[in-house]
Short mmCIF file of C-alpha atoms in Angstrom, two decimals:
data_model
loop_
_atom_site.label_atom_id
_atom_site.label_comp_id
_atom_site.label_asym_id
_atom_site.label_seq_id
_atom_site.Cartn_x
_atom_site.Cartn_y
_atom_site.Cartn_z
CA MET A 1 -0.02 0.00 -0.01
CA SER A 2 1.58 3.27 -1.14
CA ASN A 3 1.38 6.39 0.98
CA ASP A 4 -1.28 7.96 -1.28
CA GLU A 5 -3.63 4.98 -0.91
CA PHE A 6 -5.85 3.84 1.87
CA LEU A 7 -8.40 1.14 2.56
CA THR A 8 -12.12 1.83 3.24
CA ILE A 9 -15.48 0.22 2.64
CA THR A 10 -18.11 0.76 -0.06
CA ASP A 11 -21.40 2.62 0.66
CA ASP A 12 -23.20 -0.69 1.26
CA ILE A 13 -24.03 -1.11 4.90
CA GLY A 14 -22.41 -4.10 6.50
CA GLU A 15 -24.61 -5.77 9.11
CA GLY A 16 -23.50 -8.09 11.97
CA TYR A 17 -25.08 -9.90 14.86
CA TYR A 18 -23.98 -11.51 18.20
CA SER A 19 -25.97 -12.80 21.10
CA GLU A 20 -24.81 -13.93 24.52
CA LYS A 21 -27.00 -14.79 27.58
CA ARG A 22 -30.03 -13.23 25.94
CA SER A 23 -28.25 -9.88 25.25
CA LYS A 24 -28.48 -9.13 21.54
CA PHE A 25 -25.82 -7.08 19.75
CA LEU A 26 -26.78 -5.58 16.32
CA ALA A 27 -23.92 -4.16 14.46
CA TYR A 28 -23.72 -1.73 11.45
CA ALA A 29 -20.74 -0.67 9.41
CA HIS A 30 -20.93 2.50 7.29
CA HIS A 31 -18.63 4.20 4.89
CA VAL A 32 -18.38 8.00 6.18
CA THR A 33 -16.18 10.90 5.22
CA SER A 34 -17.03 13.49 7.82
CA LEU A 35 -17.80 13.95 11.49
CA GLU A 36 -21.23 15.40 10.56
CA GLN A 37 -22.15 12.11 8.84
CA VAL A 38 -21.04 10.15 11.89
CA LYS A 39 -23.16 12.28 14.21
CA ALA A 40 -26.21 12.05 11.93
CA LEU A 41 -25.91 8.27 11.70
CA VAL A 42 -25.46 7.79 15.44
CA ALA A 43 -28.51 9.99 16.07
CA GLN A 44 -30.50 7.95 13.60
CA TYR A 45 -29.58 4.70 15.41
CA ARG A 46 -30.45 6.16 18.76
CA THR A 47 -33.85 7.17 17.44
CA LYS A 48 -34.57 3.87 15.59
CA TYR A 49 -33.44 1.85 18.61
CA TYR A 50 -34.74 4.11 21.26
CA ASP A 51 -35.60 1.02 23.41
CA ALA A 52 -32.17 -0.40 23.36
CA ARG A 53 -29.94 -0.14 26.48
CA HIS A 54 -26.81 1.00 24.65
CA VAL A 55 -25.85 2.43 21.29
CA CYS A 56 -21.95 2.18 21.22
CA TYR A 57 -19.76 3.15 18.29
CA ALA A 58 -16.31 3.84 16.93
CA TYR A 59 -15.18 5.67 13.92
CA MET A 60 -11.90 6.36 12.04
CA LEU A 61 -11.66 9.19 9.53
CA GLY A 62 -9.03 10.60 7.17
CA ALA A 63 -6.45 9.06 4.88
CA ASP A 64 -3.96 9.41 7.64
CA CYS A 65 -6.35 7.94 10.24
CA SER A 66 -5.97 11.17 12.35
CA GLU A 67 -9.55 11.42 13.57
CA PHE A 68 -11.08 8.65 15.59
CA ARG A 69 -13.25 8.01 18.52
CA ALA A 70 -14.64 5.23 20.62
CA ASN A 71 -17.81 5.61 22.56
CA ASP A 72 -19.00 3.21 25.36
CA ASP A 73 -22.41 4.85 25.80
CA GLY A 74 -22.77 3.84 29.40
CA GLU A 75 -21.03 0.45 29.18
CA PRO A 76 -18.07 -0.07 31.63
CA SER A 77 -15.01 1.96 30.30
CA SER A 78 -13.34 0.48 27.26
CA THR A 79 -15.61 -2.50 26.98
CA ALA A 80 -17.56 -1.45 23.88
CA GLY A 81 -16.07 1.44 21.86
CA LYS A 82 -12.46 0.26 22.14
CA PRO A 83 -13.14 -3.33 20.87
CA ILE A 84 -15.17 -1.87 17.93
CA LEU A 85 -12.29 0.51 17.13
CA GLY A 86 -9.90 -2.33 17.43
CA GLN A 87 -11.74 -4.17 14.59
CA ILE A 88 -11.51 -1.17 12.35
CA ASN A 89 -7.81 -0.86 13.16
CA SER A 90 -7.05 -4.58 12.73
CA ARG A 91 -8.27 -4.29 9.06
CA THR A 92 -6.39 -0.99 8.64
CA LEU A 93 -9.55 0.73 7.53
CA THR A 94 -10.49 4.39 7.55
CA ASP A 95 -13.59 6.47 6.78
CA VAL A 96 -15.57 3.88 8.63
CA LEU A 97 -18.20 4.09 11.33
CA VAL A 98 -19.28 0.95 13.21
CA VAL A 99 -22.40 1.22 15.47
CA VAL A 100 -23.32 -1.65 17.79
CA VAL A 101 -26.77 -1.55 19.51
CA ARG A 102 -27.13 -3.68 22.60
CA TYR A 103 -30.42 -5.09 23.86
CA TYR A 104 -29.80 -6.15 27.48
CA GLY A 105 -30.92 -9.68 28.17
CA GLY A 106 -31.08 -9.48 31.97
CA VAL A 107 -27.75 -11.21 32.75
CA ASN A 108 -24.52 -9.23 33.22
CA LEU A 109 -21.79 -10.38 30.87
CA GLY A 110 -18.88 -8.95 32.85
CA THR A 111 -16.09 -6.85 31.26
CA GLY A 112 -14.53 -9.77 29.41
CA GLY A 113 -17.85 -10.92 28.00
CA LEU A 114 -18.77 -7.39 26.85
CA ILE A 115 -15.43 -6.98 25.08
CA VAL A 116 -15.93 -10.29 23.22
CA ALA A 117 -19.50 -9.42 22.40
CA TYR A 118 -18.75 -5.96 21.00
CA ARG A 119 -15.64 -7.16 19.12
CA THR A 120 -17.35 -10.09 17.62
CA ALA A 121 -20.49 -8.08 16.53
CA ALA A 122 -18.29 -5.30 14.95
CA ALA A 123 -16.13 -8.03 13.26
CA ASP A 124 -19.24 -9.60 11.80
CA ALA A 125 -20.45 -6.27 10.34
CA LEU A 126 -17.15 -5.48 8.82
CA ASP A 127 -16.98 -9.10 7.39
CA HIS A 128 -20.09 -8.21 5.44
CA CYS A 129 -18.44 -5.09 3.84
CA GLN A 130 -16.66 -4.84 0.58
CA VAL A 131 -13.24 -3.32 1.16
CA VAL A 132 -11.90 -0.94 -1.46
CA THR A 133 -8.58 0.90 -2.05
CA GLN A 134 -8.99 4.60 -2.47
CA GLN A 135 -6.39 7.19 -3.46
CA VAL A 136 -5.39 10.21 -1.42
CA GLU A 137 -6.06 13.06 -3.77
CA GLU A 138 -4.73 16.63 -3.87
CA THR A 139 -6.83 19.33 -5.53
CA ILE A 140 -5.16 21.85 -7.84
CA THR A 141 -6.92 24.96 -9.12
CA TYR A 142 -5.33 26.69 -12.22
CA GLU A 143 -6.27 29.83 -14.04
CA TYR A 144 -5.32 30.53 -17.61
CA PRO A 145 -6.24 32.59 -20.59
CA TYR A 146 -8.70 31.07 -22.99
CA VAL A 147 -5.96 30.84 -25.79
CA MET A 148 -4.08 28.33 -23.68
CA MET A 149 -7.06 25.90 -23.48
CA ASN A 150 -5.56 23.28 -25.84
CA ASP A 151 -2.25 23.19 -23.91
CA VAL A 152 -3.97 22.80 -20.64
CA MET A 153 -6.28 20.04 -22.01
CA ARG A 154 -3.25 18.24 -23.52
CA ILE A 155 -1.72 18.00 -20.01
CA VAL A 156 -5.11 16.89 -18.54
CA LYS A 157 -5.17 14.10 -21.27
CA GLU A 158 -1.66 13.01 -20.56
CA LEU A 159 -1.74 12.99 -16.74
CA ALA A 160 -5.41 11.95 -16.41
CA PRO A 161 -6.46 13.92 -13.27
CA ARG A 162 -10.09 14.05 -12.41
CA ILE A 163 -11.77 17.37 -13.43
CA VAL A 164 -13.68 18.65 -10.36
CA SER A 165 -14.93 21.78 -12.10
CA GLN A 166 -14.15 24.24 -14.87
CA THR A 167 -15.24 27.60 -16.04
CA PHE A 168 -14.62 29.05 -19.49
CA ASP A 169 -14.30 32.85 -19.95
CA ASN A 170 -11.53 35.27 -20.97
CA THR A 171 -9.78 33.84 -17.98
CA CYS A 172 -10.67 30.10 -17.61
CA THR A 173 -10.41 28.20 -14.27
CA ILE A 174 -9.94 24.43 -13.95
CA THR A 175 -9.88 22.51 -10.63
CA LEU A 176 -8.33 19.09 -10.88
CA ALA A 177 -7.92 16.21 -8.35
CA ILE A 178 -5.03 13.83 -8.74
CA ARG A 179 -3.40 11.19 -6.59
CA LYS A 180 -0.99 12.89 -4.11
CA SER A 181 2.17 11.37 -5.58
CA ALA A 182 1.45 12.89 -8.96
CA ALA A 183 0.27 16.30 -7.79
CA ALA A 184 3.75 17.98 -8.02
CA ASN A 185 4.30 16.82 -11.50
CA LEU A 186 0.83 18.18 -12.61
CA ARG A 187 1.37 21.45 -10.76
CA SER A 188 4.84 22.08 -12.44
CA ARG A 189 3.55 21.16 -15.92
CA LEU A 190 0.75 23.70 -15.55
CA GLU A 191 3.09 26.35 -14.17
CA LYS A 192 5.50 25.88 -17.12
CA LEU A 193 2.60 26.71 -19.48
CA ALA A 194 2.34 30.17 -17.97
CA PHE A 195 5.93 30.73 -19.09
CA GLY A 196 5.42 29.40 -22.56
CA ASN A 197 7.27 26.13 -21.92
CA GLN A 198 5.68 22.80 -22.20
#
């Protein structure tokens, strides 16, 4: 895995299930790209499963895995969120949220039992996900006079960045997204155009 790639899951929701001593653990794995999405999904599960004892979750965000959190939602410390996060980490995934809903069965599982339950439910949900490799992209915006359109488009054709947006006027603007490792080359090729070099 190069430093401009990372593993995540597709938009299909992975579902998992585990039961122990009449407690039921329903797990759901989602592809997410922002904290807003995480908060909205957790709120939806809290509403949908309003009668459940606990709605625990963990998430990992960003290509560099810099943003993450584990939430026990009232379970003993580190018995729910941490084992869920551990399953995300063990698969080296990011941009993932796993929510585990617990219906209490009337028998305490103890800390060891809870850790196994949350870990197993989370693993089951992630096992039902399709893992994909995504590229870390850098976005480059370039302004140029209309007469340079053909030169700019030739570079776009050769280096094949993704065109995010473009406007055509006396001064044209194009925004391109390209994998991080190729961004410097694209930037320097575009800058050379401004000086009449190709």
